[in-house]
Short mmCIF file of C-alpha atoms in Angstrom, two decimals:
data_model
loop_
_atom_site.label_atom_id
_atom_site.label_comp_id
_atom_site.label_asym_id
_atom_site.label_seq_id
_atom_site.Cartn_x
_atom_site.Cartn_y
_atom_site.Cartn_z
CA MET A 65 65.65 27.41 123.73
CA ASN A 66 63.75 30.11 121.82
CA ILE A 67 63.75 33.60 123.32
CA LEU A 68 61.84 36.69 122.21
CA ILE A 69 63.33 40.01 123.28
CA ILE A 70 60.96 42.97 122.99
CA ASN A 71 62.81 46.28 122.88
CA PRO A 72 60.95 48.84 120.73
CA ILE A 73 63.27 51.77 121.50
CA LEU A 74 66.75 50.67 120.40
CA TYR A 75 68.56 53.85 121.39
CA THR A 76 67.69 57.05 123.23
CA PRO A 77 66.37 59.90 121.04
CA ASP A 78 67.32 63.47 121.91
CA SER A 79 64.51 66.00 122.37
CA GLY A 80 62.04 63.57 120.82
CA ILE A 81 63.98 63.19 117.58
CA ILE A 82 65.04 59.69 116.50
CA PRO A 83 68.40 60.07 114.72
CA ALA A 84 69.01 58.09 111.55
CA ARG A 85 71.68 55.44 112.07
CA LYS A 86 73.51 53.18 109.68
CA SER A 87 73.57 50.26 112.11
CA ILE A 88 71.95 48.96 115.29
CA LYS A 89 74.83 46.62 116.09
CA ASP A 90 76.35 49.06 118.58
CA THR A 91 73.18 49.23 120.70
CA MET A 92 73.12 47.71 124.16
CA ILE A 93 70.23 45.38 123.38
CA TYR A 94 71.97 43.95 120.31
CA GLY A 95 74.96 43.07 122.46
CA MET A 96 72.63 41.49 125.02
CA CYS A 97 71.08 39.29 122.33
CA LEU A 98 74.55 38.08 121.38
CA GLY A 99 74.99 36.87 124.95
CA PHE A 100 72.01 34.53 124.56
CA ILE A 101 73.40 33.30 121.24
CA LYS A 102 76.64 32.37 123.02
CA MET A 103 74.58 30.41 125.54
CA GLY A 104 73.13 28.31 122.71
CA CYS A 105 69.72 30.03 122.48
CA ASN A 106 67.74 31.11 119.43
CA VAL A 107 66.85 34.80 119.64
CA VAL A 108 64.32 37.07 117.96
CA LEU A 109 64.56 40.81 118.65
CA ALA A 110 61.37 42.87 118.16
CA ALA A 111 61.83 46.62 117.68
CA ALA A 112 59.91 49.65 116.44
CA ASP A 113 60.24 50.32 112.71
CA GLU A 114 61.29 53.92 113.34
CA TYR A 115 64.62 52.59 114.60
CA ARG A 116 65.35 50.57 111.47
CA PRO A 117 68.86 51.50 110.20
CA ILE A 118 69.10 53.52 106.98
CA GLU A 119 71.44 50.96 105.46
CA LYS A 120 70.70 47.27 105.00
CA GLU A 121 72.74 44.98 107.24
CA ASN A 122 72.98 41.33 108.14
CA TYR A 123 72.37 40.26 111.74
CA ASP A 124 73.57 37.42 113.95
CA PHE A 125 69.95 36.58 114.84
CA LYS A 126 66.47 37.46 113.62
CA VAL A 127 65.49 41.13 113.99
CA LEU A 128 61.91 42.21 113.28
CA PHE A 129 60.79 45.84 112.93
CA PHE A 130 57.11 46.62 113.57
CA LYS A 131 55.31 49.73 112.34
CA SER A 132 54.00 52.03 115.03
CA THR A 133 50.32 53.02 115.21
CA MET A 134 48.79 56.39 116.14
CA VAL A 135 52.20 58.07 116.20
CA SER A 136 50.70 61.52 116.84
CA VAL A 137 49.25 60.27 120.12
CA PHE A 138 51.97 57.79 121.05
CA PRO A 139 55.31 59.14 119.72
CA PRO A 140 57.71 56.28 118.84
CA SER A 141 60.51 58.24 120.51
CA VAL A 142 58.75 57.92 123.87
CA LEU A 143 55.94 55.35 123.92
CA PRO A 144 55.62 53.38 120.66
CA TYR A 145 52.34 51.51 120.12
CA SER A 146 52.05 48.83 117.44
CA LEU A 147 48.96 46.86 116.46
CA GLU A 148 51.13 45.01 113.96
CA PHE A 149 53.29 43.69 116.80
CA LYS A 150 50.23 42.71 118.85
CA LYS A 151 48.85 40.59 116.00
CA TRP A 152 52.28 39.01 115.42
CA LEU A 153 52.72 38.15 119.10
CA ARG A 154 49.32 36.45 119.28
CA LYS A 155 50.25 34.32 116.30
CA HIS A 156 53.81 33.41 117.32
CA CYS A 157 53.90 33.47 121.15
CA ASP A 158 53.78 29.67 121.42
CA GLU A 159 57.09 29.45 119.54
CA PHE A 160 59.02 30.91 122.50
CA GLN A 161 59.85 29.50 125.93
CA LEU A 162 60.91 32.89 127.31
CA VAL A 163 59.87 36.47 126.53
CA ILE A 164 61.93 39.38 127.83
CA ALA A 165 60.19 42.76 127.47
CA SER A 166 61.89 46.07 128.08
CA GLU A 167 60.30 48.40 130.66
CA VAL A 168 57.05 48.27 132.62
CA PHE A 169 55.91 51.57 131.07
CA SER A 170 55.53 50.10 127.58
CA PHE A 171 52.57 49.06 125.43
CA GLN A 172 54.53 46.09 124.13
CA SER A 173 55.18 44.87 127.68
CA LEU A 174 51.48 45.30 128.42
CA MET A 175 50.65 43.23 125.32
CA ALA A 176 52.97 40.46 126.48
CA SER A 177 51.36 40.54 129.92
CA ARG A 178 47.95 39.87 128.37
CA ILE A 179 49.04 37.33 125.73
CA CYS A 180 51.78 35.29 127.41
CA PRO A 181 52.18 36.35 131.06
CA GLU A 182 53.42 32.96 132.29
CA LYS A 183 56.62 33.17 130.22
CA THR A 184 57.30 36.92 130.30
CA ILE A 185 59.95 38.79 132.28
CA VAL A 186 60.02 42.58 132.24
CA TRP A 187 63.57 43.92 132.29
CA HIS A 188 63.17 47.33 133.89
CA GLU A 189 65.59 50.26 133.71
CA LEU A 190 63.79 53.47 134.69
CA ALA A 191 64.10 54.65 138.26
CA LEU A 192 61.66 57.57 138.24
CA PHE A 193 58.52 58.87 136.53
CA GLN A 194 59.02 60.16 133.00
CA LYS A 195 58.69 63.95 132.99
CA ARG A 196 56.46 64.36 129.93
CA PHE A 197 53.07 66.01 130.59
CA LEU A 198 53.91 66.75 134.22
CA LYS A 199 54.56 63.03 134.88
CA ILE A 200 50.80 62.33 134.76
CA PRO A 201 50.88 59.52 132.11
CA ALA A 202 53.68 57.72 133.94
CA PHE A 203 51.93 58.15 137.30
CA LEU A 204 48.71 56.67 135.93
CA TRP A 205 50.52 53.82 134.18
CA TYR A 206 52.44 52.61 137.22
CA ASN A 207 49.63 53.13 139.71
CA VAL A 208 46.73 51.86 137.60
CA ILE A 209 47.70 49.87 134.50
CA ALA A 210 50.74 48.13 135.98
CA ARG A 211 48.99 47.26 139.24
CA LEU A 212 45.81 46.02 137.57
CA PHE A 213 47.02 44.31 134.40
CA MET A 214 50.74 43.55 134.83
CA ARG A 215 51.11 42.53 138.47
CA LYS A 216 51.53 38.83 137.64
CA LEU A 217 54.71 39.45 135.65
CA PHE A 218 58.18 38.87 137.01
CA VAL A 219 60.27 42.03 136.92
CA VAL A 220 64.07 42.00 136.79
CA PRO A 221 65.57 45.46 137.49
CA ARG A 222 68.70 46.66 135.73
CA SER A 223 70.05 48.52 138.76
CA ILE A 224 69.53 49.08 142.47
CA ALA A 225 67.80 52.39 141.73
CA ALA A 226 65.42 50.68 139.31
CA TYR A 227 64.62 48.04 141.96
CA ASP A 228 63.88 50.65 144.63
CA PHE A 229 61.47 52.37 142.22
CA ILE A 230 59.59 49.54 140.51
CA LYS A 231 59.12 47.27 143.55
CA ARG A 232 56.46 49.74 144.76
CA TYR A 233 54.22 48.90 141.81
CA MET A 234 55.14 45.36 140.73
CA PRO A 235 54.94 42.77 143.55
CA LYS A 236 56.98 40.11 141.71
CA THR A 237 60.09 42.27 141.39
CA THR A 238 63.30 40.41 142.21
CA ASP A 239 66.11 42.09 144.11
CA LYS A 240 68.65 40.35 141.84
CA TYR A 241 69.39 43.06 139.27
CA ILE A 242 70.87 42.24 135.85
CA GLU A 243 73.04 44.90 134.22
CA HIS A 244 73.28 45.40 130.46
CA GLY A 245 75.79 42.91 129.13
CA ILE A 246 78.24 43.96 126.44
CA ASN A 247 80.28 41.99 123.93
CA ILE A 248 83.61 42.09 125.76
CA GLU A 249 85.39 40.17 122.99
CA LYS A 250 85.22 43.36 120.90
CA PHE A 251 86.91 45.42 123.61
CA GLU A 252 90.65 45.22 124.03
CA TYR A 253 91.96 46.14 127.46
CA THR A 254 95.26 47.18 128.95
CA ASP A 255 96.75 48.36 132.23
CA THR A 256 99.26 50.53 130.37
CA LYS A 257 97.82 54.02 130.35
CA GLU A 258 98.78 57.21 128.56
CA ASP A 259 98.52 60.67 130.10
CA TYR A 260 94.99 61.67 129.11
CA LEU A 261 91.36 61.49 130.28
CA MET A 262 88.23 61.03 128.17
CA TYR A 263 84.64 62.10 127.71
CA VAL A 264 82.47 59.87 125.52
CA GLY A 265 78.99 60.85 124.33
CA GLN A 266 76.91 63.44 122.55
CA LEU A 267 77.99 67.06 122.83
CA ILE A 268 74.65 68.26 124.19
CA LYS A 269 73.48 70.35 127.12
CA ARG A 270 72.26 67.60 129.45
CA LYS A 271 75.71 65.98 129.44
CA ASN A 272 77.02 69.01 131.42
CA ILE A 273 80.33 69.05 129.54
CA PRO A 274 81.20 72.68 130.43
CA GLU A 275 81.52 71.60 134.06
CA ILE A 276 83.93 68.84 133.03
CA LEU A 277 86.08 71.38 131.15
CA LYS A 278 86.10 73.74 134.15
CA ASN A 279 87.18 71.01 136.57
CA PHE A 280 89.82 69.75 134.15
CA ALA A 281 91.21 73.29 133.76
CA GLU A 282 91.26 73.78 137.54
CA TYR A 283 93.06 70.49 138.08
CA LYS A 284 95.75 71.40 135.53
CA LYS A 285 96.16 74.82 137.12
CA ARG A 286 96.63 73.43 140.61
CA SER A 287 98.70 70.35 139.75
CA GLY A 288 100.84 71.62 136.90
CA SER A 289 100.11 68.30 135.17
CA GLU A 290 100.53 67.89 131.41
CA ILE A 291 97.56 65.52 131.23
CA ARG A 292 95.19 66.00 128.27
CA LEU A 293 91.44 65.59 127.72
CA LYS A 294 89.92 63.88 124.67
CA LEU A 295 86.24 64.19 123.79
CA ALA A 296 84.68 61.53 121.55
CA GLY A 297 81.32 62.48 120.09
CA THR A 298 79.44 65.07 118.08
CA GLY A 299 76.62 67.47 118.80
CA PRO A 300 75.33 71.04 118.66
CA MET A 301 77.57 72.26 121.50
CA GLU A 302 80.86 71.47 119.74
CA THR A 303 81.66 75.06 118.69
CA GLU A 304 80.69 76.43 122.10
CA LEU A 305 82.89 73.88 123.88
CA LYS A 306 85.86 74.65 121.67
CA GLU A 307 85.47 78.35 122.43
CA MET A 308 85.21 77.54 126.13
CA ALA A 309 88.45 75.53 126.00
CA ILE A 310 90.15 78.62 124.55
CA SER A 311 88.74 80.92 127.25
CA LEU A 312 89.90 78.49 129.98
CA GLY A 313 93.39 78.39 128.53
CA ILE A 314 93.32 74.67 127.78
CA LYS A 315 92.90 74.70 124.00
CA LYS A 316 96.12 72.75 123.37
CA GLU A 317 95.25 70.12 125.99
CA VAL A 318 91.68 69.42 124.77
CA GLU A 319 91.15 67.34 121.63
CA PHE A 320 87.80 66.82 119.87
CA LEU A 321 87.81 63.43 118.18
CA GLY A 322 84.36 63.54 116.58
CA TYR A 323 82.34 60.37 116.09
CA LEU A 324 84.26 57.11 116.59
CA ASN A 325 82.97 53.63 115.80
CA HIS A 326 83.27 51.02 118.55
CA LYS A 327 86.62 49.70 117.37
CA ASP A 328 88.27 53.10 117.07
CA LEU A 329 86.73 54.27 120.35
CA ASN A 330 88.08 51.24 122.18
CA MET A 331 91.59 51.91 120.87
CA VAL A 332 91.52 55.35 122.50
CA LEU A 333 89.46 54.53 125.59
CA LYS A 334 91.62 51.59 126.72
CA LYS A 335 94.70 53.82 127.04
CA SER A 336 92.91 56.55 129.00
CA LYS A 337 93.43 57.05 132.73
CA GLY A 338 89.74 57.70 133.23
CA LEU A 339 86.30 58.31 131.75
CA LEU A 340 84.66 61.53 132.97
CA ILE A 341 80.85 61.83 133.40
CA ASP A 342 78.84 64.65 134.97
CA THR A 343 75.48 64.17 133.27
CA LEU A 344 72.31 65.96 134.35
CA GLN A 345 69.94 63.26 133.09
CA ASP A 346 70.62 59.68 131.99
CA ASN A 347 69.56 56.13 132.74
CA ASN A 348 72.02 53.30 132.12
CA MET A 349 75.04 54.71 130.30
CA VAL A 350 76.73 52.23 127.99
CA SER A 351 79.99 54.18 128.18
CA ILE A 352 80.43 53.10 131.82
CA PRO A 353 80.70 49.32 131.22
CA GLU A 354 82.60 49.91 127.97
CA ALA A 355 85.22 51.88 129.87
CA ILE A 356 85.46 49.30 132.65
CA VAL A 357 85.92 46.33 130.30
CA SER A 358 88.63 48.36 128.55
CA GLY A 359 90.46 48.59 131.87
CA THR A 360 89.63 52.28 132.31
CA PRO A 361 88.27 53.68 135.61
CA VAL A 362 85.24 56.00 135.75
CA LEU A 363 84.72 59.33 137.52
CA THR A 364 81.00 60.07 137.54
CA ASN A 365 78.15 61.56 139.51
CA SER A 366 75.34 59.32 140.77
CA VAL A 367 72.85 60.27 138.04
CA PRO A 368 73.48 57.25 135.74
CA THR A 369 71.53 54.32 137.19
CA ASN A 370 74.51 52.01 136.62
CA SER A 371 76.93 54.28 138.49
CA PHE A 372 76.44 52.08 141.56
CA ILE A 373 78.61 49.43 139.88
CA VAL A 374 81.55 51.83 139.97
CA LYS A 375 81.07 52.63 143.65
CA LYS A 376 80.28 49.09 144.81
CA ASN A 377 83.32 47.53 143.12
CA ASN A 378 85.80 50.42 143.50
CA LEU A 379 86.11 50.88 139.73
CA GLY A 380 86.64 54.60 140.03
CA ILE A 381 84.87 57.40 141.90
CA VAL A 382 81.18 58.31 142.26
CA CYS A 383 80.67 61.80 143.62
CA ASP A 384 77.91 64.34 143.01
CA GLY A 385 79.35 67.74 142.18
CA TRP A 386 82.84 66.28 141.70
CA SER A 387 85.67 68.75 141.26
CA TRP A 388 89.41 68.93 140.62
CA LYS A 389 89.93 67.13 143.94
CA GLU A 390 88.27 63.96 142.64
CA LEU A 391 90.33 64.24 139.46
CA GLU A 392 93.43 64.40 141.64
CA ARG A 393 92.32 61.26 143.52
CA LEU A 394 91.52 59.43 140.28
CA ILE A 395 95.05 60.05 139.02
CA ALA A 396 96.74 59.34 142.35
CA HIS A 397 95.05 55.93 142.76
CA ASN A 398 94.84 55.10 139.06
CA GLY A 399 96.75 51.84 139.29
CA GLU A 400 94.39 50.45 141.94
CA TYR A 401 91.28 51.40 139.99
CA VAL A 402 92.67 49.97 136.74
CA ASP A 403 93.49 46.67 138.44
CA ASN A 404 89.94 46.43 139.79
CA CYS A 405 88.49 47.07 136.31
CA MET A 406 90.62 44.30 134.81
CA LYS A 407 89.37 41.82 137.42
CA PHE A 408 85.70 42.82 137.09
CA ARG A 409 85.27 42.90 133.29
CA TRP A 410 83.75 39.38 132.98
CA HIS A 411 80.82 40.40 135.20
CA LEU A 412 79.84 42.99 132.58
CA SER A 413 79.84 40.57 129.66
CA ASN A 414 76.68 39.83 127.68
CA GLU A 415 77.26 36.14 128.25
CA TYR A 416 77.27 36.62 132.04
CA ALA A 417 74.04 38.67 131.87
CA ALA A 418 72.38 36.05 129.65
CA LYS A 419 73.38 33.31 132.09
CA MET A 420 71.74 35.24 134.94
CA PHE A 421 68.49 35.47 132.95
CA LEU A 422 68.56 31.76 132.15
CA ASP A 423 69.19 30.92 135.80
CA PHE A 424 66.20 33.09 136.77
CA TYR A 425 64.09 31.36 134.12
CA SER A 426 65.02 27.92 135.42
CA ALA A 427 64.21 28.86 139.00
CA ASN A 428 60.95 30.74 138.41
CA ILE A 429 59.39 30.14 135.00
CA LYS A 430 60.49 26.86 133.41
CA GLN A 431 58.11 24.60 135.35
CA CYS A 432 55.12 26.85 134.57
CA VAL A 433 55.86 26.94 130.86
CA ASN A 434 56.56 23.22 130.55
#
């Protein structure tokens, strides 16, 4: 079976800037493509050229990068538009039995809806209007373009929050969500934990890391625990956070690890008693499933759209405005949470997610295409 996966934006830019990366193999969509490969499918991934890695690399499947058009009007960091892709899709659409396009609010998804609607599924993540330009472009897209030109497409949400949002605009939205699958074979796991917690991600303002440091310091003060905190990631707030750790009296207990590749990150994450998240703005966070498949529970607020997995399956704690009290509960019931993570890891695999897509295809699309 030949599958085209359209995912122009391979990773989330910060403040409109697309960072240069050496590889795309650690992106969520690359891992998802591997799941289809394991299921015996042939995959082509279509992405925007602005996300092409700065170093040449070999892939496990065909990856095509398409140049964006009118970048001053449609920034590739937000809403890439590509005439090159449109021409390519018209020429090659008959080669695929299934097309999976990322997001309803996307020119490439709109192109697929006009060229090959009968075989296209939109895999939707966003659970609210994008904030740019007072939300007006997003409002017009969902209420006018989506309803007029995309309503015949099947939509598979990536979370419960995404379903609650997109079902208002796309009538063929299924309530069977499919989470990002990850390549669990690359993640070692263990139920033997060392005495530390972790933060994983960019050291930037919207991640709300100062609040994590404050709650960690308060927990140590009240409990007398010798537990440590390790932060994996880089960013402009690093110096400020180090100074804050000193002012809170936890300098010796807080370790900044810098950037870690997937292998090195897994070695540290799997031994942690918990992953800490208190983000102000995020969609699906890849660190959540990566922690779970490593056997590590998650303490997070409800902002990440995939936080519901943690709550629904008791894989940690979901609490808005969490404090030292939730940290205390995470440590006290750590064994239970770890055991639940170990049992649930298969459901977060890319192979499991691919199987769900193929089952949906068989039930809803296969007869129409054939």
